[in-house]
């Protein structure tokens, strides 16, 4: 698939990172906008909230199902073709969602969106890592590409509230069409063509184990979030049990077959393993807390959707600015000395917010604590991913980026579900009293802080030696060790 031919086989790595940032911004913004508009959609279609929840659930399940196939798809069809096709599919699903005539059609079209959105992030990350391998500056490029992951969740509630209140719910989806079309055109111009490797067969048994297993885990976690019984509900723990069984089956196959869907032997590469071990609990704590924060402003302080979004906007801005600085710094300073202080700063900001989250809390304390949290998050996310993937051999980049994305997606789902269940349990006995409700939020935030501090333990063992400068060797020159697949690096 090609909309416009790439002019040459090489392109500016910064241009590639900016294009992937635009595409990622579209899908992250779409997710956050939809999350704040579920009640409005329930009113629009005269449907119960349990049905409308599937507007989100169908998207997440489709996204989860397709991510494991990303490395094979990139090898079979070429990363550029897969990326253009994924964005086009997301745009098609967005247009169809904006024209939906009932709740059922909207849910189906959201699943179509998810199939495209699930490939955009891992394939985009692979493209950025490949561009960085040619010219260095991986930290800087990853920070540019990942800017949307932190800024879009902060802007989404504000923009989504305005669209729903002042324009139409349909434009939550239709706005993706021109932006996505622009992303397709720009990606076709700046991303160089790559040769497919059709000789590699798809590990069908592995796909039939991992994709349904991943989807079952996400479904069980989603049901736990929606059910009054939480994880005790049969429609929560049964899918979770099935998902665990399927994933364990995949793990057994991955270590016994010659060409698995995902080469888990990559985890023998110490920086990748440590990066994932530190990233997963951090994502659980941080993105899980992002479910709590707008609810605190709405339930405890009585703010509207747009007001609560404006109260948290400095978090995304602080994270975005810090990410750009940290991304450039991690190209010169050992990742450990950036990530570890970042995590401790994030825990401090979140703990401060939890400590002052009373009904009559001073606005400056709430805003300042969230800004401190944002600085810590910006110093953690992309430097962690950079540390994990920096020395992965080019042939292993698709698998490594997919492992990072699977870990992040599952951690986000687990963190959100766990925080929702913990909060629901604490809110049950408040009787609507603002002080008791605030105490319920504060007690739940403690778990998020604990997860971030847990992530700091493996982060303390990230590489402590500064990376070689990009200009220390000619472009393309690599050590003998770096030429080996990452699974062979000890």
GROMACS .gro file of C-alpha atoms in nm:
model
  490
    1UNK     CA    1   0.000   0.000   0.000
    2UNK     CA    2   0.135   0.344  -0.088
    3UNK     CA    3  -0.042   0.675  -0.112
    4UNK     CA    4   0.259   0.876  -0.219
    5UNK     CA    5   0.598   0.722  -0.289
    6UNK     CA    6   0.880   0.795  -0.051
    7UNK     CA    7   1.139   0.998  -0.241
    8UNK     CA    8   1.437   0.798  -0.126
    9UNK     CA    9   1.538   0.519   0.105
   10UNK     CA   10   1.648   0.760   0.378
   11UNK     CA   11   1.455   1.023   0.563
   12UNK     CA   12   1.513   1.255   0.853
   13UNK     CA   13   1.474   1.055   1.176
   14UNK     CA   14   1.313   1.359   1.338
   15UNK     CA   15   1.052   1.375   1.060
   16UNK     CA   16   0.971   1.007   1.112
   17UNK     CA   17   0.937   1.063   1.488
   18UNK     CA   18   0.705   1.361   1.432
   19UNK     CA   19   0.480   1.166   1.195
   20UNK     CA   20   0.451   0.875   1.438
   21UNK     CA   21   0.374   1.127   1.714
   22UNK     CA   22   0.088   1.269   1.506
   23UNK     CA   23  -0.063   0.925   1.445
   24UNK     CA   24  -0.025   0.823   1.810
   25UNK     CA   25  -0.173   1.154   1.924
   26UNK     CA   26  -0.485   1.080   1.719
   27UNK     CA   27  -0.550   0.739   1.874
   28UNK     CA   28  -0.469   0.845   2.233
   29UNK     CA   29  -0.682   1.159   2.205
   30UNK     CA   30  -0.967   0.953   2.062
   31UNK     CA   31  -0.952   0.711   2.356
   32UNK     CA   32  -0.957   0.984   2.621
   33UNK     CA   33  -1.238   1.176   2.448
   34UNK     CA   34  -1.459   0.868   2.428
   35UNK     CA   35  -1.396   0.784   2.794
   36UNK     CA   36  -1.541   1.116   2.912
   37UNK     CA   37  -1.842   1.093   2.678
   38UNK     CA   38  -1.991   0.755   2.772
   39UNK     CA   39  -2.280   0.908   2.969
   40UNK     CA   40  -2.361   1.138   2.678
   41UNK     CA   41  -2.363   0.840   2.438
   42UNK     CA   42  -2.594   0.649   2.672
   43UNK     CA   43  -2.841   0.938   2.658
   44UNK     CA   44  -2.803   0.976   2.281
   45UNK     CA   45  -2.885   0.612   2.205
   46UNK     CA   46  -3.117   0.560   2.502
   47UNK     CA   47  -2.905   0.263   2.603
   48UNK     CA   48  -2.792   0.142   2.946
   49UNK     CA   49  -2.439   0.231   3.053
   50UNK     CA   50  -2.348  -0.139   3.064
   51UNK     CA   51  -2.413  -0.152   2.688
   52UNK     CA   52  -2.239   0.177   2.610
   53UNK     CA   53  -1.931   0.060   2.803
   54UNK     CA   54  -1.872  -0.172   2.507
   55UNK     CA   55  -1.792   0.132   2.294
   56UNK     CA   56  -1.468   0.135   2.492
   57UNK     CA   57  -1.438  -0.238   2.558
   58UNK     CA   58  -1.478  -0.342   2.193
   59UNK     CA   59  -1.202  -0.103   2.092
   60UNK     CA   60  -0.964  -0.227   2.362
   61UNK     CA   61  -1.033  -0.594   2.288
   62UNK     CA   62  -0.970  -0.549   1.915
   63UNK     CA   63  -0.654  -0.353   1.989
   64UNK     CA   64  -0.530  -0.622   2.227
   65UNK     CA   65  -0.598  -0.900   1.978
   66UNK     CA   66  -0.397  -0.753   1.694
   67UNK     CA   67  -0.083  -0.630   1.877
   68UNK     CA   68   0.086  -0.974   1.900
   69UNK     CA   69   0.075  -1.011   1.520
   70UNK     CA   70   0.268  -0.686   1.462
   71UNK     CA   71   0.620  -0.840   1.426
   72UNK     CA   72   0.499  -1.097   1.172
   73UNK     CA   73   0.299  -0.837   0.977
   74UNK     CA   74   0.602  -0.607   0.956
   75UNK     CA   75   0.817  -0.894   0.829
   76UNK     CA   76   0.557  -1.022   0.584
   77UNK     CA   77   0.441  -0.694   0.431
   78UNK     CA   78   0.703  -0.438   0.537
   79UNK     CA   79   0.674  -0.191   0.824
   80UNK     CA   80   0.585   0.103   0.599
   81UNK     CA   81   0.294  -0.077   0.432
   82UNK     CA   82   0.160  -0.204   0.764
   83UNK     CA   83   0.183   0.142   0.919
   84UNK     CA   84   0.000   0.313   0.633
   85UNK     CA   85  -0.264   0.039   0.630
   86UNK     CA   86  -0.313   0.063   1.008
   87UNK     CA   87  -0.369   0.440   0.998
   88UNK     CA   88  -0.606   0.405   0.702
   89UNK     CA   89  -0.805   0.137   0.888
   90UNK     CA   90  -0.824   0.358   1.197
   91UNK     CA   91  -0.951   0.650   0.984
   92UNK     CA   92  -1.210   0.425   0.819
   93UNK     CA   93  -1.331   0.304   1.159
   94UNK     CA   94  -1.345   0.664   1.283
   95UNK     CA   95  -1.556   0.779   0.988
   96UNK     CA   96  -1.792   0.486   1.031
   97UNK     CA   97  -1.820   0.549   1.407
   98UNK     CA   98  -1.913   0.912   1.343
   99UNK     CA   99  -2.198   0.792   1.116
  100UNK     CA  100  -2.325   0.521   1.353
  101UNK     CA  101  -2.705   0.495   1.382
  102UNK     CA  102  -2.735   0.297   1.705
  103UNK     CA  103  -2.527   0.164   1.992
  104UNK     CA  104  -2.466  -0.172   1.823
  105UNK     CA  105  -2.328  -0.018   1.503
  106UNK     CA  106  -2.106   0.217   1.704
  107UNK     CA  107  -1.963  -0.076   1.901
  108UNK     CA  108  -1.888  -0.267   1.578
  109UNK     CA  109  -1.718   0.032   1.416
  110UNK     CA  110  -1.514   0.094   1.731
  111UNK     CA  111  -1.381  -0.262   1.701
  112UNK     CA  112  -1.272  -0.176   1.345
  113UNK     CA  113  -1.094   0.129   1.485
  114UNK     CA  114  -0.917  -0.093   1.738
  115UNK     CA  115  -0.779  -0.325   1.471
  116UNK     CA  116  -0.602  -0.029   1.312
  117UNK     CA  117  -0.508   0.142   1.639
  118UNK     CA  118  -0.351  -0.174   1.778
  119UNK     CA  119  -0.085  -0.177   1.506
  120UNK     CA  120  -0.009   0.196   1.497
  121UNK     CA  121   0.188   0.215   1.823
  122UNK     CA  122   0.416  -0.094   1.799
  123UNK     CA  123   0.486  -0.042   1.428
  124UNK     CA  124   0.548   0.329   1.483
  125UNK     CA  125   0.791   0.253   1.765
  126UNK     CA  126   0.976   0.009   1.541
  127UNK     CA  127   1.008   0.273   1.270
  128UNK     CA  128   1.152   0.524   1.517
  129UNK     CA  129   1.397   0.268   1.661
  130UNK     CA  130   1.517   0.181   1.312
  131UNK     CA  131   1.565   0.548   1.229
  132UNK     CA  132   1.757   0.596   1.555
  133UNK     CA  133   1.984   0.300   1.479
  134UNK     CA  134   2.104   0.479   1.166
  135UNK     CA  135   2.169   0.819   1.322
  136UNK     CA  136   2.180   0.781   1.701
  137UNK     CA  137   1.983   1.013   1.933
  138UNK     CA  138   1.739   0.736   2.024
  139UNK     CA  139   1.632   0.904   2.346
  140UNK     CA  140   1.549   1.230   2.172
  141UNK     CA  141   1.358   1.057   1.893
  142UNK     CA  142   1.161   0.841   2.134
  143UNK     CA  143   1.069   1.146   2.342
  144UNK     CA  144   0.938   1.325   2.031
  145UNK     CA  145   0.745   1.019   1.915
  146UNK     CA  146   0.601   0.950   2.262
  147UNK     CA  147   0.493   1.305   2.341
  148UNK     CA  148   0.131   1.219   2.259
  149UNK     CA  149   0.116   0.946   2.524
  150UNK     CA  150   0.137   1.207   2.800
  151UNK     CA  151  -0.008   1.523   2.645
  152UNK     CA  152  -0.317   1.373   2.478
  153UNK     CA  153  -0.467   1.232   2.803
  154UNK     CA  154  -0.441   1.579   2.956
  155UNK     CA  155  -0.602   1.757   2.662
  156UNK     CA  156  -0.858   1.487   2.578
  157UNK     CA  157  -1.108   1.554   2.859
  158UNK     CA  158  -1.109   1.928   2.786
  159UNK     CA  159  -1.147   1.887   2.410
  160UNK     CA  160  -1.393   1.600   2.448
  161UNK     CA  161  -1.610   1.793   2.692
  162UNK     CA  162  -1.623   2.088   2.451
  163UNK     CA  163  -1.714   1.868   2.152
  164UNK     CA  164  -1.991   1.688   2.339
  165UNK     CA  165  -2.134   2.003   2.499
  166UNK     CA  166  -2.100   2.251   2.212
  167UNK     CA  167  -2.079   2.057   1.883
  168UNK     CA  168  -2.188   1.692   1.855
  169UNK     CA  169  -2.079   1.352   1.984
  170UNK     CA  170  -2.022   1.250   1.620
  171UNK     CA  171  -1.727   1.486   1.593
  172UNK     CA  172  -1.545   1.289   1.862
  173UNK     CA  173  -1.482   1.041   1.581
  174UNK     CA  174  -1.508   1.252   1.266
  175UNK     CA  175  -1.227   1.480   1.386
  176UNK     CA  176  -0.992   1.182   1.338
  177UNK     CA  177  -1.061   1.170   0.964
  178UNK     CA  178  -0.873   1.483   0.846
  179UNK     CA  179  -0.597   1.435   1.105
  180UNK     CA  180  -0.557   1.067   1.016
  181UNK     CA  181  -0.561   1.143   0.644
  182UNK     CA  182  -0.283   1.398   0.699
  183UNK     CA  183  -0.087   1.137   0.894
  184UNK     CA  184  -0.119   0.890   0.603
  185UNK     CA  185   0.005   1.143   0.349
  186UNK     CA  186   0.298   1.254   0.567
  187UNK     CA  187   0.392   0.897   0.658
  188UNK     CA  188   0.394   0.800   0.292
  189UNK     CA  189   0.632   1.090   0.224
  190UNK     CA  190   0.882   1.051   0.506
  191UNK     CA  191   0.891   0.681   0.595
  192UNK     CA  192   1.133   0.492   0.370
  193UNK     CA  193   1.023   0.177   0.192
  194UNK     CA  194   1.150  -0.148   0.341
  195UNK     CA  195   1.172  -0.492   0.193
  196UNK     CA  196   0.928  -0.753   0.328
  197UNK     CA  197   1.057  -1.088   0.449
  198UNK     CA  198   0.785  -1.323   0.323
  199UNK     CA  199   0.986  -1.632   0.411
  200UNK     CA  200   0.887  -1.609   0.776
  201UNK     CA  201   0.569  -1.801   0.852
  202UNK     CA  202   0.305  -1.683   1.090
  203UNK     CA  203   0.304  -1.884   1.413
  204UNK     CA  204  -0.069  -1.960   1.393
  205UNK     CA  205  -0.087  -2.175   1.710
  206UNK     CA  206   0.099  -1.903   1.901
  207UNK     CA  207  -0.136  -1.636   1.767
  208UNK     CA  208  -0.441  -1.846   1.859
  209UNK     CA  209  -0.305  -1.872   2.213
  210UNK     CA  210  -0.172  -1.521   2.278
  211UNK     CA  211  -0.427  -1.297   2.105
  212UNK     CA  212  -0.738  -1.461   2.260
  213UNK     CA  213  -0.550  -1.491   2.591
  214UNK     CA  214  -0.462  -1.123   2.589
  215UNK     CA  215  -0.821  -1.033   2.490
  216UNK     CA  216  -0.966  -1.256   2.766
  217UNK     CA  217  -0.745  -1.086   3.026
  218UNK     CA  218  -0.852  -0.741   2.908
  219UNK     CA  219  -1.218  -0.850   2.902
  220UNK     CA  220  -1.201  -0.991   3.255
  221UNK     CA  221  -1.035  -0.677   3.386
  222UNK     CA  222  -1.293  -0.461   3.209
  223UNK     CA  223  -1.579  -0.659   3.361
  224UNK     CA  224  -1.422  -0.629   3.705
  225UNK     CA  225  -1.418  -0.254   3.652
  226UNK     CA  226  -1.786  -0.248   3.550
  227UNK     CA  227  -1.928  -0.502   3.800
  228UNK     CA  228  -2.036  -0.418   4.153
  229UNK     CA  229  -1.871  -0.743   4.267
  230UNK     CA  230  -1.535  -0.655   4.110
  231UNK     CA  231  -1.302  -0.950   4.064
  232UNK     CA  232  -1.545  -1.178   4.251
  233UNK     CA  233  -1.795  -1.162   3.964
  234UNK     CA  234  -1.796  -1.484   3.753
  235UNK     CA  235  -1.788  -1.285   3.428
  236UNK     CA  236  -1.463  -1.132   3.557
  237UNK     CA  237  -1.266  -1.417   3.710
  238UNK     CA  238  -1.368  -1.678   3.449
  239UNK     CA  239  -1.223  -1.478   3.154
  240UNK     CA  240  -0.920  -1.394   3.367
  241UNK     CA  241  -0.865  -1.763   3.439
  242UNK     CA  242  -0.904  -1.849   3.071
  243UNK     CA  243  -0.667  -1.569   2.974
  244UNK     CA  244  -0.400  -1.685   3.218
  245UNK     CA  245  -0.430  -2.043   3.087
  246UNK     CA  246  -0.394  -1.931   2.723
  247UNK     CA  247  -0.098  -1.704   2.798
  248UNK     CA  248   0.075  -1.984   2.991
  249UNK     CA  249   0.016  -2.208   2.691
  250UNK     CA  250   0.177  -1.947   2.470
  251UNK     CA  251   0.475  -1.914   2.703
  252UNK     CA  252   0.534  -2.289   2.684
  253UNK     CA  253   0.518  -2.281   2.304
  254UNK     CA  254   0.738  -1.971   2.279
  255UNK     CA  255   1.025  -2.150   2.452
  256UNK     CA  256   0.985  -2.480   2.267
  257UNK     CA  257   0.919  -2.387   1.904
  258UNK     CA  258   1.183  -2.268   1.660
  259UNK     CA  259   0.995  -1.965   1.522
  260UNK     CA  260   0.752  -1.835   1.788
  261UNK     CA  261   0.511  -1.547   1.735
  262UNK     CA  262   0.718  -1.345   1.985
  263UNK     CA  263   1.074  -1.445   2.068
  264UNK     CA  264   1.068  -1.429   2.448
  265UNK     CA  265   1.435  -1.524   2.451
  266UNK     CA  266   1.488  -1.153   2.393
  267UNK     CA  267   1.422  -1.112   2.765
  268UNK     CA  268   1.763  -1.265   2.830
  269UNK     CA  269   1.886  -0.924   2.719
  270UNK     CA  270   1.927  -0.760   3.060
  271UNK     CA  271   1.839  -0.397   2.970
  272UNK     CA  272   1.517  -0.508   2.797
  273UNK     CA  273   1.412  -0.725   3.091
  274UNK     CA  274   1.491  -0.454   3.348
  275UNK     CA  275   1.321  -0.189   3.137
  276UNK     CA  276   1.001  -0.395   3.124
  277UNK     CA  277   1.018  -0.483   3.494
  278UNK     CA  278   1.038  -0.116   3.584
  279UNK     CA  279   0.793   0.009   3.319
  280UNK     CA  280   0.505  -0.230   3.395
  281UNK     CA  281   0.441  -0.142   3.764
  282UNK     CA  282   0.502   0.226   3.689
  283UNK     CA  283   0.239   0.224   3.412
  284UNK     CA  284  -0.002   0.037   3.641
  285UNK     CA  285   0.036   0.302   3.911
  286UNK     CA  286   0.040   0.611   3.691
  287UNK     CA  287  -0.227   0.530   3.432
  288UNK     CA  288  -0.438   0.363   3.700
  289UNK     CA  289  -0.430   0.690   3.893
  290UNK     CA  290  -0.540   0.878   3.582
  291UNK     CA  291  -0.878   0.710   3.627
  292UNK     CA  292  -0.899   0.850   3.980
  293UNK     CA  293  -0.796   1.211   3.924
  294UNK     CA  294  -1.088   1.340   3.707
  295UNK     CA  295  -1.331   1.150   3.931
  296UNK     CA  296  -1.187   1.320   4.239
  297UNK     CA  297  -1.246   1.664   4.092
  298UNK     CA  298  -1.600   1.571   3.984
  299UNK     CA  299  -1.719   1.372   4.288
  300UNK     CA  300  -1.537   1.554   4.570
  301UNK     CA  301  -1.509   1.911   4.439
  302UNK     CA  302  -1.816   1.909   4.213
  303UNK     CA  303  -1.631   2.017   3.897
  304UNK     CA  304  -1.768   1.949   3.549
  305UNK     CA  305  -1.593   1.742   3.281
  306UNK     CA  306  -1.421   2.041   3.123
  307UNK     CA  307  -1.332   2.195   3.459
  308UNK     CA  308  -1.173   1.873   3.580
  309UNK     CA  309  -0.974   1.853   3.258
  310UNK     CA  310  -0.846   2.208   3.304
  311UNK     CA  311  -0.744   2.124   3.662
  312UNK     CA  312  -0.516   1.844   3.536
  313UNK     CA  313  -0.379   2.007   3.223
  314UNK     CA  314  -0.054   2.114   3.390
  315UNK     CA  315   0.027   1.747   3.453
  316UNK     CA  316   0.038   1.673   3.080
  317UNK     CA  317   0.224   1.994   2.999
  318UNK     CA  318   0.489   1.931   3.267
  319UNK     CA  319   0.527   1.571   3.151
  320UNK     CA  320   0.560   1.674   2.786
  321UNK     CA  321   0.825   1.939   2.848
  322UNK     CA  322   1.024   1.716   3.082
  323UNK     CA  323   1.006   1.426   2.837
  324UNK     CA  324   1.176   1.634   2.570
  325UNK     CA  325   1.458   1.729   2.808
  326UNK     CA  326   1.494   1.375   2.948
  327UNK     CA  327   1.490   1.224   2.599
  328UNK     CA  328   1.788   1.433   2.497
  329UNK     CA  329   1.966   1.375   2.827
  330UNK     CA  330   1.935   0.996   2.812
  331UNK     CA  331   2.143   1.001   2.493
  332UNK     CA  332   2.435   1.128   2.705
  333UNK     CA  333   2.368   1.014   3.062
  334UNK     CA  334   2.309   0.662   3.193
  335UNK     CA  335   1.936   0.581   3.204
  336UNK     CA  336   1.948   0.481   3.570
  337UNK     CA  337   2.033   0.834   3.681
  338UNK     CA  338   1.731   0.975   3.496
  339UNK     CA  339   1.466   0.708   3.545
  340UNK     CA  340   1.523   0.642   3.915
  341UNK     CA  341   1.498   1.011   4.024
  342UNK     CA  342   1.201   1.047   3.789
  343UNK     CA  343   1.013   0.765   3.960
  344UNK     CA  344   1.089   0.900   4.306
  345UNK     CA  345   0.972   1.245   4.196
  346UNK     CA  346   0.652   1.096   4.050
  347UNK     CA  347   0.583   0.911   4.376
  348UNK     CA  348   0.642   1.238   4.566
  349UNK     CA  349   0.399   1.432   4.347
  350UNK     CA  350   0.130   1.166   4.367
  351UNK     CA  351   0.176   1.125   4.743
  352UNK     CA  352   0.153   1.503   4.788
  353UNK     CA  353  -0.170   1.513   4.585
  354UNK     CA  354  -0.317   1.228   4.791
  355UNK     CA  355  -0.221   1.400   5.116
  356UNK     CA  356  -0.402   1.726   5.029
  357UNK     CA  357  -0.699   1.579   4.835
  358UNK     CA  358  -0.966   1.709   5.073
  359UNK     CA  359  -1.298   1.868   4.964
  360UNK     CA  360  -1.164   2.217   5.037
  361UNK     CA  361  -0.804   2.162   4.926
  362UNK     CA  362  -0.615   2.468   4.807
  363UNK     CA  363  -0.609   2.478   4.428
  364UNK     CA  364  -0.241   2.574   4.414
  365UNK     CA  365  -0.145   2.262   4.610
  366UNK     CA  366  -0.346   2.035   4.382
  367UNK     CA  367  -0.204   2.194   4.068
  368UNK     CA  368   0.155   2.203   4.197
  369UNK     CA  369   0.151   1.841   4.314
  370UNK     CA  370   0.019   1.729   3.976
  371UNK     CA  371   0.290   1.932   3.803
  372UNK     CA  372   0.554   1.757   4.017
  373UNK     CA  373   0.398   1.424   3.921
  374UNK     CA  374   0.415   1.528   3.555
  375UNK     CA  375   0.784   1.612   3.580
  376UNK     CA  376   0.852   1.269   3.731
  377UNK     CA  377   0.647   1.091   3.464
  378UNK     CA  378   0.822   1.281   3.185
  379UNK     CA  379   1.160   1.175   3.323
  380UNK     CA  380   1.051   0.810   3.345
  381UNK     CA  381   0.845   0.687   3.052
  382UNK     CA  382   1.053   0.731   2.738
  383UNK     CA  383   1.395   0.702   2.911
  384UNK     CA  384   1.277   0.362   3.042
  385UNK     CA  385   1.175   0.248   2.694
  386UNK     CA  386   1.498   0.386   2.549
  387UNK     CA  387   1.705   0.196   2.805
  388UNK     CA  388   1.512  -0.122   2.729
  389UNK     CA  389   1.547  -0.106   2.351
  390UNK     CA  390   1.869   0.089   2.292
  391UNK     CA  391   2.102  -0.204   2.224
  392UNK     CA  392   1.850  -0.440   2.063
  393UNK     CA  393   1.974  -0.557   1.724
  394UNK     CA  394   1.781  -0.418   1.422
  395UNK     CA  395   1.639  -0.761   1.336
  396UNK     CA  396   1.489  -0.785   1.685
  397UNK     CA  397   1.337  -0.435   1.694
  398UNK     CA  398   0.981  -0.538   1.588
  399UNK     CA  399   0.963  -0.809   1.856
  400UNK     CA  400   1.114  -0.584   2.123
  401UNK     CA  401   0.878  -0.294   2.049
  402UNK     CA  402   0.581  -0.533   2.053
  403UNK     CA  403   0.688  -0.675   2.391
  404UNK     CA  404   0.706  -0.321   2.530
  405UNK     CA  405   0.361  -0.236   2.392
  406UNK     CA  406   0.201  -0.557   2.517
  407UNK     CA  407   0.346  -0.493   2.862
  408UNK     CA  408   0.225  -0.133   2.861
  409UNK     CA  409  -0.126  -0.216   2.735
  410UNK     CA  410  -0.176  -0.496   2.986
  411UNK     CA  411  -0.032  -0.283   3.269
  412UNK     CA  412  -0.270   0.002   3.181
  413UNK     CA  413  -0.569  -0.231   3.181
  414UNK     CA  414  -0.466  -0.401   3.505
  415UNK     CA  415  -0.387  -0.072   3.679
  416UNK     CA  416  -0.715   0.090   3.574
  417UNK     CA  417  -0.923  -0.213   3.678
  418UNK     CA  418  -0.748  -0.255   4.012
  419UNK     CA  419  -0.778   0.114   4.101
  420UNK     CA  420  -1.146   0.118   3.998
  421UNK     CA  421  -1.224  -0.187   4.213
  422UNK     CA  422  -1.031  -0.051   4.512
  423UNK     CA  423  -1.206   0.286   4.484
  424UNK     CA  424  -1.549   0.128   4.443
  425UNK     CA  425  -1.496  -0.076   4.758
  426UNK     CA  426  -1.400   0.233   4.956
  427UNK     CA  427  -1.683   0.447   4.815
  428UNK     CA  428  -1.945   0.190   4.914
  429UNK     CA  429  -1.961   0.306   5.274
  430UNK     CA  430  -1.928   0.683   5.226
  431UNK     CA  431  -2.298   0.757   5.180
  432UNK     CA  432  -2.206   1.049   4.953
  433UNK     CA  433  -2.034   1.244   5.232
  434UNK     CA  434  -1.765   1.463   5.067
  435UNK     CA  435  -1.508   1.411   5.344
  436UNK     CA  436  -1.555   1.033   5.342
  437UNK     CA  437  -1.544   1.031   4.960
  438UNK     CA  438  -1.218   1.225   4.966
  439UNK     CA  439  -1.075   0.975   5.216
  440UNK     CA  440  -1.170   0.692   4.979
  441UNK     CA  441  -0.971   0.855   4.699
  442UNK     CA  442  -0.674   0.918   4.927
  443UNK     CA  443  -0.665   0.556   5.040
  444UNK     CA  444  -0.674   0.435   4.679
  445UNK     CA  445  -0.394   0.671   4.574
  446UNK     CA  446  -0.168   0.502   4.831
  447UNK     CA  447  -0.170   0.187   4.615
  448UNK     CA  448  -0.069   0.386   4.307
  449UNK     CA  449   0.222   0.540   4.499
  450UNK     CA  450   0.326   0.192   4.617
  451UNK     CA  451   0.333   0.061   4.259
  452UNK     CA  452   0.554   0.349   4.145
  453UNK     CA  453   0.794   0.287   4.434
  454UNK     CA  454   0.796  -0.084   4.342
  455UNK     CA  455   0.899   0.011   3.988
  456UNK     CA  456   1.195   0.202   4.131
  457UNK     CA  457   1.354  -0.125   4.252
  458UNK     CA  458   1.439  -0.271   3.906
  459UNK     CA  459   1.502   0.085   3.781
  460UNK     CA  460   1.795   0.102   4.023
  461UNK     CA  461   1.960  -0.176   3.821
  462UNK     CA  462   1.917  -0.018   3.477
  463UNK     CA  463   2.243   0.048   3.288
  464UNK     CA  464   2.461   0.282   3.494
  465UNK     CA  465   2.710   0.358   3.219
  466UNK     CA  466   2.652   0.646   2.980
  467UNK     CA  467   2.580   0.538   2.620
  468UNK     CA  468   2.842   0.585   2.352
  469UNK     CA  469   2.802   0.917   2.173
  470UNK     CA  470   2.632   0.883   1.833
  471UNK     CA  471   2.929   1.046   1.664
  472UNK     CA  472   3.183   0.817   1.829
  473UNK     CA  473   3.181   0.583   1.528
  474UNK     CA  474   3.083   0.615   1.163
  475UNK     CA  475   2.714   0.577   1.089
  476UNK     CA  476   2.634   0.211   1.050
  477UNK     CA  477   2.944   0.094   1.233
  478UNK     CA  478   2.846  -0.158   1.500
  479UNK     CA  479   3.032  -0.375   1.744
  480UNK     CA  480   3.039  -0.748   1.694
  481UNK     CA  481   2.813  -0.788   1.997
  482UNK     CA  482   2.556  -0.544   1.857
  483UNK     CA  483   2.540  -0.742   1.532
  484UNK     CA  484   2.413  -1.043   1.722
  485UNK     CA  485   2.043  -1.090   1.787
  486UNK     CA  486   1.947  -0.947   2.124
  487UNK     CA  487   1.851  -1.293   2.245
  488UNK     CA  488   2.221  -1.384   2.242
  489UNK     CA  489   2.339  -1.082   2.439
  490UNK     CA  490   2.387  -1.163   2.805
   0.00000   0.00000   0.00000
